[in-house]
């Protein structure tokens, strides 16, 4: 398919009214670690569809990342890109925030704060039910840079994230590998497929320093959007009980909150218990009790003067 034809398909996409089930917008929710190119991907999408390069999403600096809020960017009448706050260490409370975003329990265009208070988290989830969102169809997109070789300790987290995305949206995330020509793309593609990804697409984002149009870059971006829309069309053609699905997502999210808060409390209790023992150890070392009872410690010349000397030493 030629580039222009593919762009027309994306720009003219509409969910058929008879099968829409109340949906009128597709949310492509972008997730990923800090500094892997989510904002640059948004700028590239707008460039490919509009024909003029503009920086609408500010890209991260080095590894720090700049996105601190869940910002939305309308790219067509039916498609909105959402630049979610980048992951840090992907602890339990970041996972909760991500799940809440995937389930449309959090509003767009608000600052994202990783909360660890049980009451605050539950209150935000409950508030979402005052005006539930049934009109947005979420498609998760996971952004990862080929320049950053995935570490072994990250593999479990990524695999779990892909699974949670499917549980919360019904769709396996599209994996977008940025900086395609700056690393071992083939190895990275295979790695993500082994972790559960069904669709992995490599791209080179357009940037302020290099936005000369190329067919390869255009086709890469358009193929990602096309795959996302095909997922939506496939799923909306099947009947879905949206209210029941939202209830199940909420139950899943609340269980995650409960488990995470419980684990955090248990860890804090263990740390307090361990800290309460430390002063006794310090006092025993201070008064030389530890060395006397263990038979170990500093050389005789450095021991405390109160320690009894042997008969040989006295003579």
Short mmCIF file of N, CA, C and O in Angstrom, two decimals, residues 142-227:
data_model
loop_
_atom_site.label_atom_id
_atom_site.label_comp_id
_atom_site.label_asym_id
_atom_site.label_seq_id
_atom_site.Cartn_x
_atom_site.Cartn_y
_atom_site.Cartn_z
N UNK A 142 3.47 0.51 23.82
CA UNK A 142 4.65 0.52 24.68
C UNK A 142 5.86 0.94 23.86
O UNK A 142 6.20 0.32 22.85
N UNK A 143 6.50 2.02 24.29
CA UNK A 143 7.65 2.59 23.59
C UNK A 143 8.95 2.16 24.26
O UNK A 143 9.09 2.30 25.48
N UNK A 144 9.86 1.62 23.48
CA UNK A 144 11.16 1.21 24.04
C UNK A 144 12.25 1.51 23.02
O UNK A 144 12.10 1.21 21.83
N UNK A 145 13.35 2.10 23.49
CA UNK A 145 14.44 2.46 22.60
C UNK A 145 15.41 1.29 22.39
O UNK A 145 15.84 0.66 23.35
N UNK A 146 15.74 1.05 21.13
CA UNK A 146 16.71 0.01 20.82
C UNK A 146 18.08 0.35 21.40
O UNK A 146 18.90 -0.53 21.66
N UNK A 147 18.34 1.63 21.61
CA UNK A 147 19.61 2.05 22.20
C UNK A 147 19.78 1.53 23.62
O UNK A 147 20.89 1.40 24.11
N UNK A 148 18.65 1.29 24.32
CA UNK A 148 18.70 0.83 25.71
C UNK A 148 18.46 -0.67 25.72
O UNK A 148 17.31 -1.11 25.72
N UNK A 149 19.51 -1.43 25.74
CA UNK A 149 19.33 -2.89 25.78
C UNK A 149 18.57 -3.28 27.04
O UNK A 149 18.92 -2.86 28.14
N UNK A 150 17.53 -4.07 26.87
CA UNK A 150 16.68 -4.44 28.00
C UNK A 150 17.45 -5.33 28.96
O UNK A 150 18.09 -6.30 28.57
N UNK A 151 17.42 -4.97 30.24
CA UNK A 151 18.14 -5.72 31.26
C UNK A 151 17.31 -6.90 31.74
O UNK A 151 16.08 -6.89 31.67
N UNK A 152 18.00 -7.90 32.26
CA UNK A 152 17.32 -9.11 32.72
C UNK A 152 16.28 -8.79 33.77
O UNK A 152 15.16 -9.34 33.77
N UNK A 153 16.61 -7.87 34.70
CA UNK A 153 15.67 -7.55 35.78
C UNK A 153 14.43 -6.82 35.26
O UNK A 153 13.40 -6.80 35.92
N UNK A 154 14.54 -6.20 34.06
CA UNK A 154 13.39 -5.51 33.48
C UNK A 154 12.45 -6.47 32.76
O UNK A 154 11.27 -6.14 32.56
N UNK A 155 12.95 -7.60 32.36
CA UNK A 155 12.16 -8.50 31.52
C UNK A 155 10.87 -8.94 32.20
O UNK A 155 9.81 -8.96 31.58
N UNK A 156 10.97 -9.31 33.48
CA UNK A 156 9.76 -9.73 34.20
C UNK A 156 8.75 -8.58 34.27
O UNK A 156 7.55 -8.79 34.08
N UNK A 157 9.25 -7.37 34.55
CA UNK A 157 8.35 -6.22 34.67
C UNK A 157 7.66 -5.93 33.34
O UNK A 157 6.46 -5.64 33.30
N UNK A 158 8.41 -6.00 32.25
CA UNK A 158 7.82 -5.73 30.94
C UNK A 158 6.79 -6.80 30.59
O UNK A 158 5.69 -6.49 30.10
N UNK A 159 7.13 -8.05 30.84
CA UNK A 159 6.19 -9.15 30.54
C UNK A 159 4.91 -8.98 31.34
O UNK A 159 3.80 -9.15 30.81
N UNK A 160 5.05 -8.64 32.61
CA UNK A 160 3.87 -8.44 33.47
C UNK A 160 3.06 -7.24 32.98
O UNK A 160 1.83 -7.27 32.96
N UNK A 161 3.75 -6.18 32.56
CA UNK A 161 3.05 -4.99 32.08
C UNK A 161 2.23 -5.31 30.84
O UNK A 161 1.08 -4.88 30.71
N UNK A 162 2.80 -6.05 29.90
CA UNK A 162 2.07 -6.40 28.68
C UNK A 162 0.82 -7.21 29.02
O UNK A 162 -0.24 -7.03 28.41
N UNK A 163 0.94 -8.09 30.02
CA UNK A 163 -0.20 -8.90 30.44
C UNK A 163 -1.28 -8.06 31.10
O UNK A 163 -2.48 -8.23 30.84
N UNK A 164 -0.86 -7.14 31.95
CA UNK A 164 -1.82 -6.26 32.64
C UNK A 164 -2.55 -5.38 31.63
O UNK A 164 -3.76 -5.15 31.76
N UNK A 165 -1.83 -4.90 30.62
CA UNK A 165 -2.48 -4.10 29.58
C UNK A 165 -3.61 -4.87 28.91
O UNK A 165 -4.70 -4.34 28.66
N UNK A 166 -3.36 -6.13 28.63
CA UNK A 166 -4.39 -6.96 27.99
C UNK A 166 -5.57 -7.17 28.93
O UNK A 166 -6.73 -7.14 28.50
N UNK A 167 -5.30 -7.36 30.21
CA UNK A 167 -6.38 -7.55 31.18
C UNK A 167 -7.23 -6.30 31.32
O UNK A 167 -8.44 -6.37 31.50
N UNK A 168 -6.60 -5.12 31.23
CA UNK A 168 -7.32 -3.86 31.45
C UNK A 168 -7.98 -3.32 30.19
O UNK A 168 -8.94 -2.54 30.29
N UNK A 169 -7.51 -3.69 29.01
CA UNK A 169 -8.05 -3.12 27.77
C UNK A 169 -8.57 -4.17 26.79
O UNK A 169 -9.31 -3.83 25.86
N UNK A 170 -8.17 -5.42 26.96
CA UNK A 170 -8.54 -6.45 26.00
C UNK A 170 -7.61 -6.52 24.81
O UNK A 170 -7.80 -7.35 23.92
N UNK A 171 -6.59 -5.65 24.78
CA UNK A 171 -5.67 -5.57 23.65
C UNK A 171 -4.24 -5.76 24.12
O UNK A 171 -3.82 -5.14 25.11
N UNK A 172 -3.50 -6.62 23.42
CA UNK A 172 -2.07 -6.76 23.70
C UNK A 172 -1.38 -5.51 23.16
O UNK A 172 -1.61 -5.13 22.00
N UNK A 173 -0.56 -4.84 23.95
CA UNK A 173 0.06 -3.58 23.49
C UNK A 173 0.88 -3.75 22.21
O UNK A 173 1.54 -4.77 22.01
N UNK A 174 0.80 -2.73 21.38
CA UNK A 174 1.72 -2.64 20.24
C UNK A 174 3.06 -2.15 20.80
O UNK A 174 3.11 -1.17 21.55
N UNK A 175 4.13 -2.84 20.48
CA UNK A 175 5.45 -2.43 20.94
C UNK A 175 6.14 -1.64 19.83
O UNK A 175 6.28 -2.14 18.70
N UNK A 176 6.52 -0.41 20.15
CA UNK A 176 7.22 0.45 19.19
C UNK A 176 8.67 0.57 19.65
O UNK A 176 8.95 1.05 20.75
N UNK A 177 9.58 0.12 18.79
CA UNK A 177 11.00 0.20 19.10
C UNK A 177 11.58 1.42 18.38
O UNK A 177 11.69 1.43 17.15
N UNK A 178 11.91 2.44 19.16
CA UNK A 178 12.47 3.66 18.58
C UNK A 178 13.97 3.52 18.36
O UNK A 178 14.59 2.59 18.87
N UNK A 179 14.55 4.47 17.62
CA UNK A 179 15.99 4.44 17.28
C UNK A 179 16.35 3.08 16.64
O UNK A 179 17.33 2.44 17.02
N UNK A 180 15.56 2.71 15.67
CA UNK A 180 15.65 1.38 15.07
C UNK A 180 17.04 1.06 14.54
O UNK A 180 17.49 -0.09 14.63
N UNK A 181 17.72 2.04 13.99
CA UNK A 181 19.02 1.77 13.36
C UNK A 181 20.20 2.02 14.29
O UNK A 181 21.35 2.02 13.85
N UNK A 182 19.93 2.22 15.58
CA UNK A 182 21.00 2.56 16.53
C UNK A 182 21.33 1.42 17.48
O UNK A 182 21.89 1.65 18.55
N UNK A 183 20.94 0.20 17.13
CA UNK A 183 21.22 -0.94 17.99
C UNK A 183 20.84 -2.22 17.28
O UNK A 183 20.54 -2.24 16.09
N UNK A 184 20.80 -3.30 18.05
CA UNK A 184 20.47 -4.61 17.49
C UNK A 184 18.94 -4.77 17.49
O UNK A 184 18.36 -5.36 18.40
N UNK A 185 18.34 -4.24 16.43
CA UNK A 185 16.87 -4.25 16.35
C UNK A 185 16.31 -5.67 16.29
O UNK A 185 15.31 -5.97 16.95
N UNK A 186 16.92 -6.54 15.53
CA UNK A 186 16.41 -7.91 15.37
C UNK A 186 16.37 -8.63 16.71
O UNK A 186 15.37 -9.29 17.06
N UNK A 187 17.44 -8.51 17.48
CA UNK A 187 17.48 -9.16 18.80
C UNK A 187 16.43 -8.59 19.73
O UNK A 187 15.77 -9.32 20.48
N UNK A 188 16.23 -7.26 19.67
CA UNK A 188 15.24 -6.61 20.53
C UNK A 188 13.82 -7.03 20.13
O UNK A 188 12.96 -7.28 20.98
N UNK A 189 13.57 -7.13 18.85
CA UNK A 189 12.26 -7.56 18.36
C UNK A 189 11.94 -8.97 18.86
O UNK A 189 10.84 -9.23 19.36
N UNK A 190 12.88 -9.87 18.74
CA UNK A 190 12.68 -11.24 19.21
C UNK A 190 12.47 -11.29 20.72
O UNK A 190 11.67 -12.07 21.22
N UNK A 191 13.20 -10.45 21.43
CA UNK A 191 13.06 -10.41 22.89
C UNK A 191 11.65 -10.04 23.29
O UNK A 191 11.04 -10.69 24.15
N UNK A 192 11.09 -9.02 22.67
CA UNK A 192 9.74 -8.58 23.03
C UNK A 192 8.69 -9.60 22.61
O UNK A 192 7.67 -9.77 23.29
N UNK A 193 8.90 -10.29 21.51
CA UNK A 193 7.95 -11.32 21.11
C UNK A 193 7.98 -12.48 22.10
O UNK A 193 6.94 -13.08 22.43
N UNK A 194 9.17 -12.78 22.62
CA UNK A 194 9.28 -13.82 23.66
C UNK A 194 8.60 -13.39 24.96
O UNK A 194 8.15 -14.22 25.74
N UNK A 195 8.52 -12.07 25.19
CA UNK A 195 7.89 -11.55 26.40
C UNK A 195 6.37 -11.42 26.25
O UNK A 195 5.70 -11.04 27.21
N UNK A 196 5.83 -11.72 25.07
CA UNK A 196 4.38 -11.72 24.90
C UNK A 196 3.82 -10.74 23.90
O UNK A 196 2.60 -10.69 23.69
N UNK A 197 4.66 -9.93 23.27
CA UNK A 197 4.16 -8.96 22.30
C UNK A 197 3.73 -9.67 21.01
O UNK A 197 4.37 -10.61 20.57
N UNK A 198 2.63 -9.22 20.42
CA UNK A 198 2.16 -9.77 19.16
C UNK A 198 2.62 -8.93 17.97
O UNK A 198 2.93 -9.47 16.91
N UNK A 199 2.63 -7.61 18.16
CA UNK A 199 3.03 -6.69 17.09
C UNK A 199 4.19 -5.85 17.59
O UNK A 199 4.08 -5.14 18.59
N UNK A 200 5.32 -5.94 16.90
CA UNK A 200 6.51 -5.14 17.23
C UNK A 200 6.92 -4.40 15.97
O UNK A 200 7.15 -5.01 14.92
N UNK A 201 6.99 -3.07 16.04
CA UNK A 201 7.31 -2.26 14.87
C UNK A 201 8.44 -1.30 15.23
O UNK A 201 8.37 -0.59 16.24
N UNK A 202 9.48 -1.29 14.41
CA UNK A 202 10.60 -0.39 14.63
C UNK A 202 10.44 0.89 13.84
O UNK A 202 9.95 0.88 12.71
N UNK A 203 10.82 2.01 14.45
CA UNK A 203 10.72 3.31 13.78
C UNK A 203 11.94 4.17 14.08
O UNK A 203 12.64 3.96 15.07
N UNK A 204 12.15 5.13 13.21
CA UNK A 204 13.07 6.23 13.48
C UNK A 204 12.20 7.49 13.58
O UNK A 204 11.57 7.88 12.60
N UNK A 205 12.13 8.08 14.76
CA UNK A 205 11.32 9.29 14.92
C UNK A 205 11.93 10.46 14.16
O UNK A 205 13.15 10.56 14.01
N UNK A 206 11.06 11.35 13.71
CA UNK A 206 11.52 12.64 13.21
C UNK A 206 11.87 13.52 14.42
O UNK A 206 11.24 13.41 15.48
N UNK A 207 12.87 14.37 14.27
CA UNK A 207 13.28 15.26 15.36
C UNK A 207 13.46 16.67 14.82
O UNK A 207 13.45 16.89 13.60
N UNK A 208 13.65 17.61 15.73
CA UNK A 208 13.87 19.00 15.30
C UNK A 208 15.17 19.12 14.50
O UNK A 208 15.31 19.99 13.64
N UNK A 209 16.13 18.25 14.78
CA UNK A 209 17.41 18.27 14.07
C UNK A 209 17.35 17.53 12.73
O UNK A 209 18.16 17.80 11.83
N UNK A 210 16.40 16.60 12.61
CA UNK A 210 16.32 15.80 11.38
C UNK A 210 14.86 15.47 11.09
O UNK A 210 14.31 14.49 11.59
N UNK A 211 14.22 16.34 10.32
CA UNK A 211 12.84 16.05 9.91
C UNK A 211 12.69 16.14 8.39
O UNK A 211 11.67 16.56 7.86
N UNK A 212 13.72 15.68 7.71
CA UNK A 212 13.61 15.51 6.26
C UNK A 212 12.76 14.26 5.99
O UNK A 212 13.03 13.19 6.52
N UNK A 213 11.75 14.40 5.18
CA UNK A 213 10.81 13.31 4.95
C UNK A 213 11.49 12.13 4.25
O UNK A 213 12.23 12.32 3.29
N UNK A 214 11.20 10.94 4.76
CA UNK A 214 11.62 9.72 4.07
C UNK A 214 10.44 8.76 4.05
O UNK A 214 9.61 8.75 4.96
N UNK A 215 10.39 7.98 3.00
CA UNK A 215 9.28 7.02 2.87
C UNK A 215 9.32 6.00 4.01
O UNK A 215 8.29 5.62 4.56
N UNK A 216 10.54 5.55 4.37
CA UNK A 216 10.66 4.55 5.42
C UNK A 216 10.13 5.03 6.76
O UNK A 216 9.39 4.31 7.45
N UNK A 217 10.47 6.27 7.14
CA UNK A 217 9.98 6.81 8.41
C UNK A 217 8.47 7.00 8.39
O UNK A 217 7.77 6.68 9.34
N UNK A 218 7.97 7.54 7.29
CA UNK A 218 6.52 7.74 7.16
C UNK A 218 5.77 6.41 7.27
O UNK A 218 4.79 6.29 8.01
N UNK A 219 6.23 5.40 6.55
CA UNK A 219 5.54 4.11 6.55
C UNK A 219 5.60 3.45 7.92
O UNK A 219 4.65 2.80 8.35
N UNK A 220 6.72 3.61 8.63
CA UNK A 220 6.81 3.04 9.97
C UNK A 220 5.76 3.62 10.91
O UNK A 220 5.06 2.88 11.61
N UNK A 221 5.63 4.94 10.92
CA UNK A 221 4.65 5.61 11.78
C UNK A 221 3.22 5.22 11.38
O UNK A 221 2.38 4.89 12.23
N UNK A 222 2.92 5.25 10.09
CA UNK A 222 1.57 4.95 9.62
C UNK A 222 1.19 3.50 9.88
O UNK A 222 0.03 3.20 10.18
N UNK A 223 2.13 2.60 9.80
CA UNK A 223 1.83 1.19 10.08
C UNK A 223 1.48 0.97 11.55
O UNK A 223 0.64 0.12 11.87
N UNK A 224 2.09 1.72 12.43
CA UNK A 224 1.73 1.63 13.85
C UNK A 224 0.28 2.08 14.04
O UNK A 224 -0.52 1.40 14.71
N UNK A 225 -0.07 3.22 13.47
CA UNK A 225 -1.44 3.73 13.60
C UNK A 225 -2.44 2.78 12.96
O UNK A 225 -3.53 2.54 13.51
N UNK A 226 -2.10 2.24 11.80
CA UNK A 226 -2.98 1.31 11.10
C UNK A 226 -3.23 0.06 11.94
O UNK A 226 -4.37 -0.42 12.06
N UNK A 227 -2.17 -0.50 12.55
CA UNK A 227 -2.33 -1.68 13.41
C UNK A 227 -3.23 -1.39 14.60
O UNK A 227 -4.06 -2.23 14.98
#
